[in-house]
Amino acid sequence: MRKICVLGSTGSIGVSTLDVIKRNPERFSVVSLAANSNVEVMFEQCQRFKPEKVVMVSESHAKVLQARLSEHDLAIEVLSGEQALCDIASEDSIDTVMAAIVGAAGLLPTYAAIKADKRVLLANKEALVTSGQIFIDALQASKATLLPIDSEHNAIFQCLPWAEQEKVGACQLTAHGVNKILLTGSGGPFRTYPLTEFNDITPEQACKHPNWDMGKKISVDSATMMNKGLEFIEAKWLFNVEPEDIQVVLHPQSTIHSMVQYKDGSVLAQMGNPDMRTPIAHALAYPERVDAGVDNLDFFTTASFDFQAPDFERYPNLKLAIDACKSGQAACTALNAANEIAVEAFLNNEIKFTDIFKINETSVKKFVLEQVTSIEEVVHLDSRVRQFATTIVKDNAVNHV
Ligand code: NAD
Ligand code: MG
């Protein structure tokens, strides 16, 4: 029986994780849950899964949840605050952590889980983008296991030789005949949208992904293809490859979730319906397989497999992220932090869709030469970049950057 802590349980990945767990009660038990502020969904999850502990980051929401649980005679300990996230992710009572908080807010709890030798299922790509080598060094120094949840990285993992699957963070892919990682992406909702109308794209349009149902932040990232950029950086660290060994391939149907090309000409692909419960079930049960509640792929109704090269004029954020990956850690940390501020401002109708790129580019330029060699320095740089990007938004200076 695996004993699981779900960080970000009320979000899209969190809910899908609990769905897979519910289907396999003989294998998985929920020990702790954590979320930011969604008391209603957390209360329902407490009723259904009866965890020992839950964390609501905000103290006021924790109080409301505690009162509701008491009314229903549910004896569940409710904690609050960021330190509590790190505590439940590293406790002896659990062996597995689903890291599904969105954004750099997930960094410290995920890092704590690694240092506590847990089996870490990583959905929170921003943690790895933000800290890169520092995160991987901590992984190497620990007895923790890292398994990718992001559908592309989970697909790549599944297409790797068995021995390399055991070495996430320190793979030697060239030695095992791999010559390229083919990172697929749908191109999002604006793949064929007129470029001249990009200025007027609304948050509602940007959040309507053609194939995947996801949280708002990653939906906007998919529309700008910053998501693929963050995944590019994520792939570099997970599979220990150089940026030159990763190629982004647009595949609008999202049936192939990514591929690995070998030097003998073979290309291995992992396919399936676009449903995150597949990679979640894979990582939860690895190396075994369990029911995920996902329909089999029907090749007779699957329309077609199309592929194209990404257009950087349409997706400047993707280019910015690939360049940041080549530049170094400060560029990646700055890009991620700026992007979180810019996406939030866009979702609040404070800036235009096209301003996201301007804020990101300006922030990377400003902070690219900083040195980040420890987790504390990552957190400090992240916070300075956020202040800088917020100033650009608040001063309404976007048009001048
Ligand atoms: P979401 O917005 O639906 O959910 C985010 C979760 O994190 C919620 O439970 C929320 O309460 C919690 N949270 C938000 N801010 C927090 C904070 N400051 N402290 C603690 N908890 C906080 O997001 P999502 O779509 O589930 O994505 C989660 C992560 O998984 C992201 O890093 C995303 O890039 C990654 N991911 C998601 C998908 C997907 O299909 N949704 C696919 C691949 C990767
Ligand atoms: Mg993905």
Short mmCIF file of C-alpha atoms and ligand atoms in Angstrom, two decimals:
data_model
loop_
_atom_site.label_atom_id
_atom_site.label_comp_id
_atom_site.label_asym_id
_atom_site.label_seq_id
_atom_site.Cartn_x
_atom_site.Cartn_y
_atom_site.Cartn_z
CA MET A 1 0.00 0.00 0.00
CA ARG A 2 1.48 3.35 -1.05
CA LYS A 3 0.86 6.17 1.43
CA ILE A 4 0.32 9.38 -0.43
CA CYS A 5 0.43 13.14 0.14
CA VAL A 6 -1.24 15.18 -2.61
CA LEU A 7 0.02 18.77 -2.81
CA GLY A 8 -2.45 20.84 -4.84
CA SER A 9 -5.26 18.32 -4.37
CA THR A 10 -8.06 20.71 -5.39
CA GLY A 11 -6.56 21.50 -8.80
CA SER A 12 -6.86 19.76 -12.12
CA ILE A 13 -3.96 17.32 -11.51
CA GLY A 14 -4.91 16.86 -7.86
CA VAL A 15 -8.49 15.89 -8.71
CA SER A 16 -7.31 13.50 -11.45
CA THR A 17 -4.84 11.93 -8.99
CA LEU A 18 -7.58 11.30 -6.45
CA ASP A 19 -9.72 9.79 -9.19
CA VAL A 20 -6.99 7.24 -10.02
CA ILE A 21 -6.46 6.52 -6.31
CA LYS A 22 -10.21 5.97 -5.85
CA ARG A 23 -10.15 3.34 -8.61
CA ASN A 24 -7.30 1.43 -6.91
CA PRO A 25 -8.09 1.51 -3.17
CA GLU A 26 -6.15 -1.70 -2.49
CA ARG A 27 -2.90 -0.03 -3.65
CA PHE A 28 -3.04 3.60 -2.60
CA SER A 29 -4.10 5.41 0.55
CA VAL A 30 -4.38 9.18 0.99
CA VAL A 31 -2.60 10.33 4.13
CA SER A 32 -2.50 14.09 3.55
CA LEU A 33 -3.86 16.74 1.21
CA ALA A 34 -2.90 20.37 0.61
CA ALA A 35 -4.39 23.29 -1.28
CA ASN A 36 -4.41 27.04 -1.33
CA SER A 37 -7.94 28.23 -0.56
CA ASN A 38 -10.67 26.05 -2.08
CA VAL A 39 -12.46 24.99 1.10
CA GLU A 40 -15.49 23.49 -0.67
CA VAL A 41 -13.52 21.01 -2.79
CA MET A 42 -11.14 20.23 0.09
CA PHE A 43 -14.08 19.48 2.38
CA GLU A 44 -15.52 17.01 -0.17
CA GLN A 45 -12.10 15.37 -0.54
CA CYS A 46 -11.85 15.03 3.25
CA GLN A 47 -15.25 13.34 3.38
CA ARG A 48 -14.34 10.97 0.59
CA PHE A 49 -10.71 10.10 1.43
CA LYS A 50 -10.50 10.74 5.18
CA PRO A 51 -6.86 11.86 5.24
CA GLU A 52 -5.03 12.22 8.57
CA LYS A 53 -4.00 15.81 7.85
CA VAL A 54 -4.77 18.64 5.48
CA VAL A 55 -3.10 21.98 4.83
CA MET A 56 -4.86 25.10 3.60
CA VAL A 57 -2.18 27.68 2.93
CA SER A 58 -4.35 30.56 4.06
CA GLU A 59 -5.10 30.58 7.79
CA SER A 60 -8.62 31.96 7.39
CA HIS A 61 -9.55 29.18 4.96
CA ALA A 62 -8.03 26.62 7.31
CA LYS A 63 -10.31 27.88 10.10
CA VAL A 64 -13.41 27.63 7.92
CA LEU A 65 -12.46 24.10 6.88
CA GLN A 66 -11.76 23.04 10.48
CA ALA A 67 -15.21 24.28 11.53
CA ARG A 68 -16.94 22.36 8.73
CA LEU A 69 -15.04 19.17 9.51
CA SER A 70 -15.96 19.44 13.20
CA GLU A 71 -19.64 19.92 12.32
CA HIS A 72 -19.46 16.61 10.46
CA ASP A 73 -17.47 14.82 13.18
CA LEU A 74 -14.48 14.34 10.92
CA ALA A 75 -11.36 14.16 13.08
CA ILE A 76 -8.83 15.49 10.58
CA GLU A 77 -5.99 17.75 11.61
CA VAL A 78 -6.03 21.06 9.69
CA LEU A 79 -2.81 23.04 9.40
CA SER A 80 -2.00 26.29 7.62
CA GLY A 81 0.96 28.16 6.23
CA GLU A 82 3.78 27.42 3.81
CA GLN A 83 5.94 25.57 6.34
CA ALA A 84 3.09 23.09 6.89
CA LEU A 85 3.31 22.19 3.17
CA CYS A 86 6.97 21.23 3.62
CA ASP A 87 6.15 19.35 6.82
CA ILE A 88 3.44 17.12 5.35
CA ALA A 89 5.57 16.47 2.24
CA SER A 90 8.44 15.10 4.33
CA GLU A 91 6.68 13.22 7.14
CA ASP A 92 7.47 9.58 7.96
CA SER A 93 3.79 8.61 7.61
CA ILE A 94 3.96 8.98 3.79
CA ASP A 95 6.15 7.46 1.09
CA THR A 96 4.84 9.21 -2.04
CA VAL A 97 4.22 12.89 -2.84
CA MET A 98 2.19 14.12 -5.80
CA ALA A 99 3.72 17.57 -6.41
CA ALA A 100 0.83 19.34 -8.13
CA ILE A 101 0.89 22.87 -6.75
CA VAL A 102 0.97 25.38 -9.59
CA GLY A 103 3.95 27.71 -9.95
CA ALA A 104 7.12 28.33 -7.97
CA ALA A 105 4.97 28.10 -4.81
CA GLY A 106 5.50 24.36 -5.19
CA LEU A 107 9.29 24.57 -5.05
CA LEU A 108 9.99 24.35 -1.32
CA PRO A 109 7.49 21.57 -0.52
CA THR A 110 8.72 19.53 -3.50
CA TYR A 111 12.32 20.14 -2.47
CA ALA A 112 11.45 19.04 1.08
CA ALA A 113 9.96 15.80 -0.28
CA ILE A 114 13.15 15.11 -2.24
CA LYS A 115 15.35 15.75 0.79
CA ALA A 116 13.14 13.39 2.82
CA ASP A 117 13.79 10.55 0.32
CA LYS A 118 10.21 10.33 -0.95
CA ARG A 119 8.94 8.99 -4.20
CA VAL A 120 8.10 12.31 -5.87
CA LEU A 121 5.63 12.45 -8.75
CA LEU A 122 6.44 15.77 -10.40
CA ALA A 123 3.65 17.72 -12.08
CA ASN A 124 4.96 21.05 -10.78
CA LYS A 125 7.35 21.77 -13.67
CA GLU A 126 7.97 25.31 -12.41
CA ALA A 127 9.90 23.88 -9.41
CA LEU A 128 12.43 22.25 -11.71
CA VAL A 129 12.61 25.20 -14.14
CA THR A 130 13.24 27.57 -11.25
CA SER A 131 15.98 25.55 -9.56
CA GLY A 132 17.42 23.15 -12.19
CA GLN A 133 20.82 21.78 -11.16
CA ILE A 134 20.20 22.60 -7.48
CA PHE A 135 17.08 20.42 -7.51
CA ILE A 136 18.86 17.61 -9.36
CA ASP A 137 21.85 17.77 -6.99
CA ALA A 138 19.48 17.35 -4.04
CA LEU A 139 17.88 14.41 -5.83
CA GLN A 140 21.27 12.79 -6.41
CA ALA A 141 22.28 13.30 -2.80
CA SER A 142 19.06 11.66 -1.56
CA LYS A 143 17.35 8.30 -1.83
CA ALA A 144 14.32 9.96 -3.41
CA THR A 145 12.85 8.83 -6.73
CA LEU A 146 11.57 11.35 -9.27
CA LEU A 147 8.85 10.32 -11.71
CA PRO A 148 7.51 12.73 -14.35
CA ILE A 149 3.79 13.46 -14.50
CA ASP A 150 3.85 16.04 -17.29
CA SER A 151 2.40 13.99 -20.16
CA GLU A 152 5.35 14.70 -22.50
CA HIS A 153 7.99 13.79 -19.94
CA ASN A 154 6.07 10.77 -18.81
CA ALA A 155 5.89 9.70 -22.46
CA ILE A 156 9.64 10.22 -22.94
CA PHE A 157 10.30 8.27 -19.74
CA GLN A 158 8.19 5.38 -21.03
CA CYS A 159 10.15 5.37 -24.33
CA LEU A 160 13.54 5.17 -22.60
CA PRO A 161 15.52 1.98 -22.01
CA TRP A 162 14.64 0.42 -18.66
CA ALA A 163 18.06 1.15 -17.10
CA GLU A 164 17.69 4.87 -17.93
CA GLN A 165 14.24 5.02 -16.37
CA GLU A 166 15.90 4.27 -13.05
CA LYS A 167 18.25 7.25 -13.44
CA VAL A 168 16.01 10.29 -13.88
CA GLY A 169 18.16 13.38 -13.37
CA ALA A 170 21.37 11.54 -14.31
CA CYS A 171 20.48 9.63 -17.50
CA GLN A 172 23.22 8.82 -20.02
CA LEU A 173 21.04 8.81 -23.11
CA THR A 174 23.75 9.06 -25.77
CA ALA A 175 25.45 5.98 -24.35
CA HIS A 176 22.16 4.14 -24.75
CA GLY A 177 21.74 5.08 -28.40
CA VAL A 178 19.33 8.00 -28.02
CA ASN A 179 20.07 10.87 -30.38
CA LYS A 180 17.05 13.16 -29.89
CA ILE A 181 14.09 13.84 -27.68
CA LEU A 182 11.06 14.91 -29.70
CA LEU A 183 8.90 17.05 -27.45
CA THR A 184 5.42 17.32 -28.93
CA GLY A 185 2.91 20.13 -28.37
CA SER A 186 -0.49 20.86 -29.84
CA GLY A 187 0.20 24.54 -30.55
CA GLY A 188 -2.73 25.53 -28.31
CA PRO A 189 -5.89 27.40 -29.29
CA PHE A 190 -4.15 29.98 -31.50
CA ARG A 191 -2.16 27.78 -33.87
CA THR A 192 -4.05 29.11 -36.88
CA TYR A 193 -5.47 32.32 -35.37
CA PRO A 194 -4.59 35.52 -37.32
CA LEU A 195 -1.44 37.09 -35.86
CA THR A 196 -2.92 40.55 -36.40
CA GLU A 197 -5.64 39.73 -33.82
CA PHE A 198 -3.33 38.47 -31.05
CA ASN A 199 -3.55 41.81 -29.21
CA ASP A 200 -7.25 41.31 -28.56
CA ILE A 201 -7.16 37.71 -27.32
CA THR A 202 -9.21 37.42 -24.11
CA PRO A 203 -8.51 35.20 -21.06
CA GLU A 204 -11.62 33.14 -21.91
CA GLN A 205 -10.29 32.42 -25.42
CA ALA A 206 -6.81 31.62 -24.10
CA CYS A 207 -8.13 29.18 -21.48
CA LYS A 208 -10.05 27.12 -24.05
CA HIS A 209 -7.49 24.48 -24.95
CA PRO A 210 -8.51 22.31 -27.91
CA ASN A 211 -7.42 18.96 -26.36
CA TRP A 212 -6.65 19.25 -22.64
CA ASP A 213 -8.72 20.42 -19.67
CA MET A 214 -6.28 22.10 -17.26
CA GLY A 215 -5.82 24.82 -14.64
CA LYS A 216 -5.94 28.45 -15.84
CA LYS A 217 -2.20 29.21 -15.57
CA ILE A 218 -1.04 26.24 -17.63
CA SER A 219 -3.86 26.89 -20.12
CA VAL A 220 -2.55 30.41 -20.80
CA ASP A 221 0.99 28.98 -20.93
CA SER A 222 -0.22 26.52 -23.56
CA ALA A 223 -1.74 29.35 -25.59
CA THR A 224 1.57 31.29 -25.59
CA MET A 225 3.52 28.01 -25.80
CA MET A 226 5.48 29.13 -22.76
CA ASN A 227 4.30 25.77 -21.43
CA LYS A 228 6.37 24.01 -24.11
CA GLY A 229 9.27 26.31 -23.25
CA LEU A 230 9.04 25.37 -19.56
CA GLU A 231 8.79 21.72 -20.63
CA PHE A 232 11.90 22.12 -22.77
CA ILE A 233 13.82 23.22 -19.66
CA GLU A 234 12.13 20.49 -17.61
CA ALA A 235 13.26 17.86 -20.16
CA LYS A 236 16.85 19.08 -20.01
CA TRP A 237 17.00 18.45 -16.25
CA LEU A 238 14.93 15.28 -16.03
CA PHE A 239 16.81 13.49 -18.78
CA ASN A 240 20.21 15.17 -18.44
CA VAL A 241 20.33 16.28 -22.09
CA GLU A 242 21.63 19.38 -23.86
CA PRO A 243 19.20 21.86 -25.44
CA GLU A 244 20.53 20.79 -28.86
CA ASP A 245 19.21 17.27 -28.18
CA ILE A 246 15.60 18.40 -27.73
CA GLN A 247 13.36 19.26 -30.66
CA VAL A 248 9.88 20.74 -30.33
CA VAL A 249 7.39 19.22 -32.78
CA LEU A 250 3.87 20.59 -33.21
CA HIS A 251 1.30 17.80 -33.27
CA PRO A 252 -2.19 19.35 -33.12
CA GLN A 253 -4.10 16.16 -32.21
CA SER A 254 -2.15 15.52 -28.96
CA THR A 255 -2.41 11.77 -29.51
CA ILE A 256 1.34 11.23 -29.44
CA HIS A 257 2.55 12.64 -26.14
CA SER A 258 6.25 12.75 -27.11
CA MET A 259 8.90 10.56 -28.75
CA VAL A 260 12.47 9.35 -28.42
CA GLN A 261 14.64 8.98 -31.52
CA TYR A 262 17.48 6.40 -31.48
CA LYS A 263 20.65 6.43 -33.57
CA ASP A 264 19.59 3.33 -35.57
CA GLY A 265 16.66 5.33 -36.98
CA SER A 266 13.99 3.97 -34.60
CA VAL A 267 11.54 6.45 -33.13
CA LEU A 268 9.54 5.30 -30.09
CA ALA A 269 6.34 7.18 -29.28
CA GLN A 270 3.90 6.96 -26.39
CA MET A 271 0.28 7.50 -27.41
CA GLY A 272 -3.13 7.65 -25.82
CA ASN A 273 -6.17 9.81 -25.37
CA PRO A 274 -5.28 13.22 -23.93
CA ASP A 275 -6.17 12.48 -20.31
CA MET A 276 -3.73 13.21 -17.46
CA ARG A 277 -4.96 10.17 -15.54
CA THR A 278 -2.75 8.02 -17.82
CA PRO A 279 0.62 9.54 -16.77
CA ILE A 280 -0.66 9.90 -13.20
CA ALA A 281 -1.60 6.20 -13.02
CA HIS A 282 1.68 5.25 -14.66
CA ALA A 283 3.77 7.12 -12.10
CA LEU A 284 1.63 6.11 -9.12
CA ALA A 285 1.94 2.41 -9.89
CA TYR A 286 5.35 2.33 -11.60
CA PRO A 287 6.72 -0.15 -12.56
CA GLU A 288 3.30 -1.82 -12.59
CA ARG A 289 0.18 -0.74 -14.49
CA VAL A 290 -3.24 0.06 -13.02
CA ASP A 291 -6.64 1.12 -14.29
CA ALA A 292 -6.76 4.89 -14.90
CA GLY A 293 -10.37 5.18 -16.08
CA VAL A 294 -9.14 6.28 -19.52
CA ASP A 295 -10.74 4.97 -22.72
CA ASN A 296 -8.57 3.00 -25.11
CA LEU A 297 -7.35 4.94 -28.11
CA ASP A 298 -9.55 4.12 -31.10
CA PHE A 299 -7.33 4.18 -34.20
CA PHE A 300 -10.32 3.92 -36.54
CA THR A 301 -11.84 7.19 -35.31
CA THR A 302 -8.54 9.00 -34.64
CA ALA A 303 -8.59 11.50 -37.49
CA SER A 304 -4.94 11.84 -38.45
CA PHE A 305 -1.45 12.52 -37.16
CA ASP A 306 -0.18 15.93 -38.31
CA PHE A 307 3.21 17.44 -37.54
CA GLN A 308 4.79 20.84 -38.16
CA ALA A 309 7.70 22.96 -36.97
CA PRO A 310 6.91 25.68 -34.40
CA ASP A 311 6.70 29.24 -35.69
CA PHE A 312 8.62 31.52 -33.32
CA GLU A 313 6.89 34.66 -34.58
CA ARG A 314 3.60 33.17 -33.39
CA TYR A 315 5.18 31.76 -30.22
CA PRO A 316 7.96 34.17 -29.13
CA ASN A 317 7.73 32.88 -25.55
CA LEU A 318 8.83 29.45 -26.73
CA LYS A 319 11.95 30.93 -28.31
CA LEU A 320 12.60 33.00 -25.18
CA ALA A 321 12.44 29.86 -23.02
CA ILE A 322 14.75 27.86 -25.29
CA ASP A 323 17.25 30.74 -25.21
CA ALA A 324 16.91 30.95 -21.41
CA CYS A 325 17.61 27.23 -21.19
CA LYS A 326 20.84 27.82 -23.10
CA SER A 327 21.77 30.93 -21.03
CA GLY A 328 21.62 29.41 -17.56
CA GLN A 329 19.76 29.24 -14.28
CA ALA A 330 19.15 32.95 -13.61
CA ALA A 331 17.47 33.36 -17.00
CA CYS A 332 15.18 30.36 -16.31
CA THR A 333 14.32 31.47 -12.77
CA ALA A 334 13.60 34.99 -13.99
CA LEU A 335 11.55 33.81 -16.93
CA ASN A 336 9.37 31.61 -14.77
CA ALA A 337 8.76 34.27 -12.12
CA ALA A 338 8.00 37.01 -14.65
CA ASN A 339 5.68 34.70 -16.54
CA GLU A 340 3.69 33.87 -13.41
CA ILE A 341 3.13 37.58 -12.75
CA ALA A 342 2.34 38.32 -16.41
CA VAL A 343 -0.14 35.43 -16.76
CA GLU A 344 -1.94 36.46 -13.59
CA ALA A 345 -2.16 40.05 -14.81
CA PHE A 346 -3.50 38.85 -18.16
CA LEU A 347 -6.12 36.66 -16.43
CA ASN A 348 -7.15 39.75 -14.40
CA ASN A 349 -7.50 41.77 -17.62
CA GLU A 350 -4.68 44.12 -16.55
CA ILE A 351 -2.50 43.51 -19.61
CA LYS A 352 -2.87 42.24 -23.17
CA PHE A 353 -2.06 38.71 -24.31
CA THR A 354 0.93 40.03 -26.26
CA ASP A 355 2.23 41.91 -23.19
CA ILE A 356 3.07 38.58 -21.53
CA PHE A 357 6.03 38.22 -23.85
CA LYS A 358 7.19 41.82 -23.33
CA ILE A 359 7.23 41.41 -19.55
CA ASN A 360 9.00 38.06 -19.77
CA GLU A 361 11.65 39.29 -22.19
CA THR A 362 12.39 42.46 -20.19
CA SER A 363 12.70 40.48 -16.96
CA VAL A 364 15.06 37.89 -18.43
CA LYS A 365 17.27 40.67 -19.83
CA LYS A 366 17.42 42.40 -16.46
CA PHE A 367 18.29 39.34 -14.36
CA VAL A 368 20.18 37.06 -16.76
CA LEU A 369 23.60 37.73 -15.26
CA GLU A 370 22.66 36.99 -11.63
CA GLN A 371 24.21 33.99 -9.90
CA VAL A 372 21.99 31.37 -8.29
CA THR A 373 23.73 28.49 -6.57
CA SER A 374 21.45 27.58 -3.67
CA ILE A 375 17.75 27.14 -3.06
CA GLU A 376 17.76 30.28 -0.89
CA GLU A 377 19.21 32.29 -3.79
CA VAL A 378 16.56 30.86 -6.10
CA VAL A 379 13.79 31.94 -3.73
CA HIS A 380 15.37 35.41 -3.37
CA LEU A 381 15.78 35.93 -7.13
CA ASP A 382 12.25 34.66 -7.76
CA SER A 383 10.89 37.25 -5.36
CA ARG A 384 12.92 40.14 -6.84
CA VAL A 385 11.80 39.27 -10.36
CA ARG A 386 8.19 39.16 -9.19
CA GLN A 387 8.54 42.66 -7.73
CA PHE A 388 10.10 43.93 -10.94
CA ALA A 389 7.45 42.36 -13.19
CA THR A 390 4.66 43.60 -10.90
CA THR A 391 6.04 47.13 -11.17
CA ILE A 392 5.86 46.92 -14.95
CA VAL A 393 2.24 45.78 -14.73
CA LYS A 394 1.16 48.29 -12.07
CA ASP A 395 2.87 51.31 -13.59
CA ASN A 396 1.08 50.35 -16.75
CA ALA A 397 4.54 50.49 -18.28
CA VAL A 398 4.03 47.48 -20.51
CA ASN A 399 3.68 49.64 -23.59
CA HIS A 400 7.07 51.22 -23.00
CA VAL A 401 9.14 48.07 -22.41
P1 NAD B 1 -4.64 24.17 -10.93
O1 NAD B 1 -4.63 25.66 -10.93
O2 NAD B 1 -5.84 23.47 -11.43
O3 NAD B 1 -4.39 23.66 -9.42
C1 NAD B 1 -3.35 24.17 -8.64
C2 NAD B 1 -3.38 23.59 -7.24
O4 NAD B 1 -2.34 24.21 -6.48
C3 NAD B 1 -4.67 23.86 -6.47
O5 NAD B 1 -4.95 22.77 -5.61
C4 NAD B 1 -4.34 25.08 -5.62
O6 NAD B 1 -5.08 25.15 -4.42
C5 NAD B 1 -2.89 24.82 -5.33
N1 NAD B 1 -2.14 26.07 -5.10
C6 NAD B 1 -2.15 27.18 -5.88
N2 NAD B 1 -1.33 28.11 -5.34
C7 NAD B 1 -0.80 27.56 -4.22
C8 NAD B 1 0.08 28.03 -3.22
N3 NAD B 1 0.61 29.27 -3.27
N4 NAD B 1 0.41 27.19 -2.22
C9 NAD B 1 -0.12 25.96 -2.16
N5 NAD B 1 -0.98 25.46 -3.06
C10 NAD B 1 -1.32 26.26 -4.07
O7 NAD B 1 -3.33 23.71 -11.69
P2 NAD B 1 -3.08 22.33 -12.48
O8 NAD B 1 -3.52 22.48 -13.88
O9 NAD B 1 -3.56 21.19 -11.66
O10 NAD B 1 -1.48 22.32 -12.53
C11 NAD B 1 -0.71 21.96 -11.40
C12 NAD B 1 0.74 21.76 -11.85
O11 NAD B 1 0.78 20.65 -12.74
C13 NAD B 1 1.32 22.95 -12.63
O12 NAD B 1 2.67 23.08 -12.30
C14 NAD B 1 1.17 22.54 -14.08
O13 NAD B 1 2.15 23.10 -14.92
C15 NAD B 1 1.36 21.02 -13.98
N6 NAD B 1 0.72 20.27 -15.06
C16 NAD B 1 -0.63 20.32 -15.20
C17 NAD B 1 -1.26 19.61 -16.25
C18 NAD B 1 -2.75 19.61 -16.41
O14 NAD B 1 -3.26 18.90 -17.29
N7 NAD B 1 -3.52 20.33 -15.62
C19 NAD B 1 -0.47 18.88 -17.14
C20 NAD B 1 0.91 18.86 -16.96
C21 NAD B 1 1.49 19.55 -15.91
MG MG B 2 2.74 18.86 -20.67
#
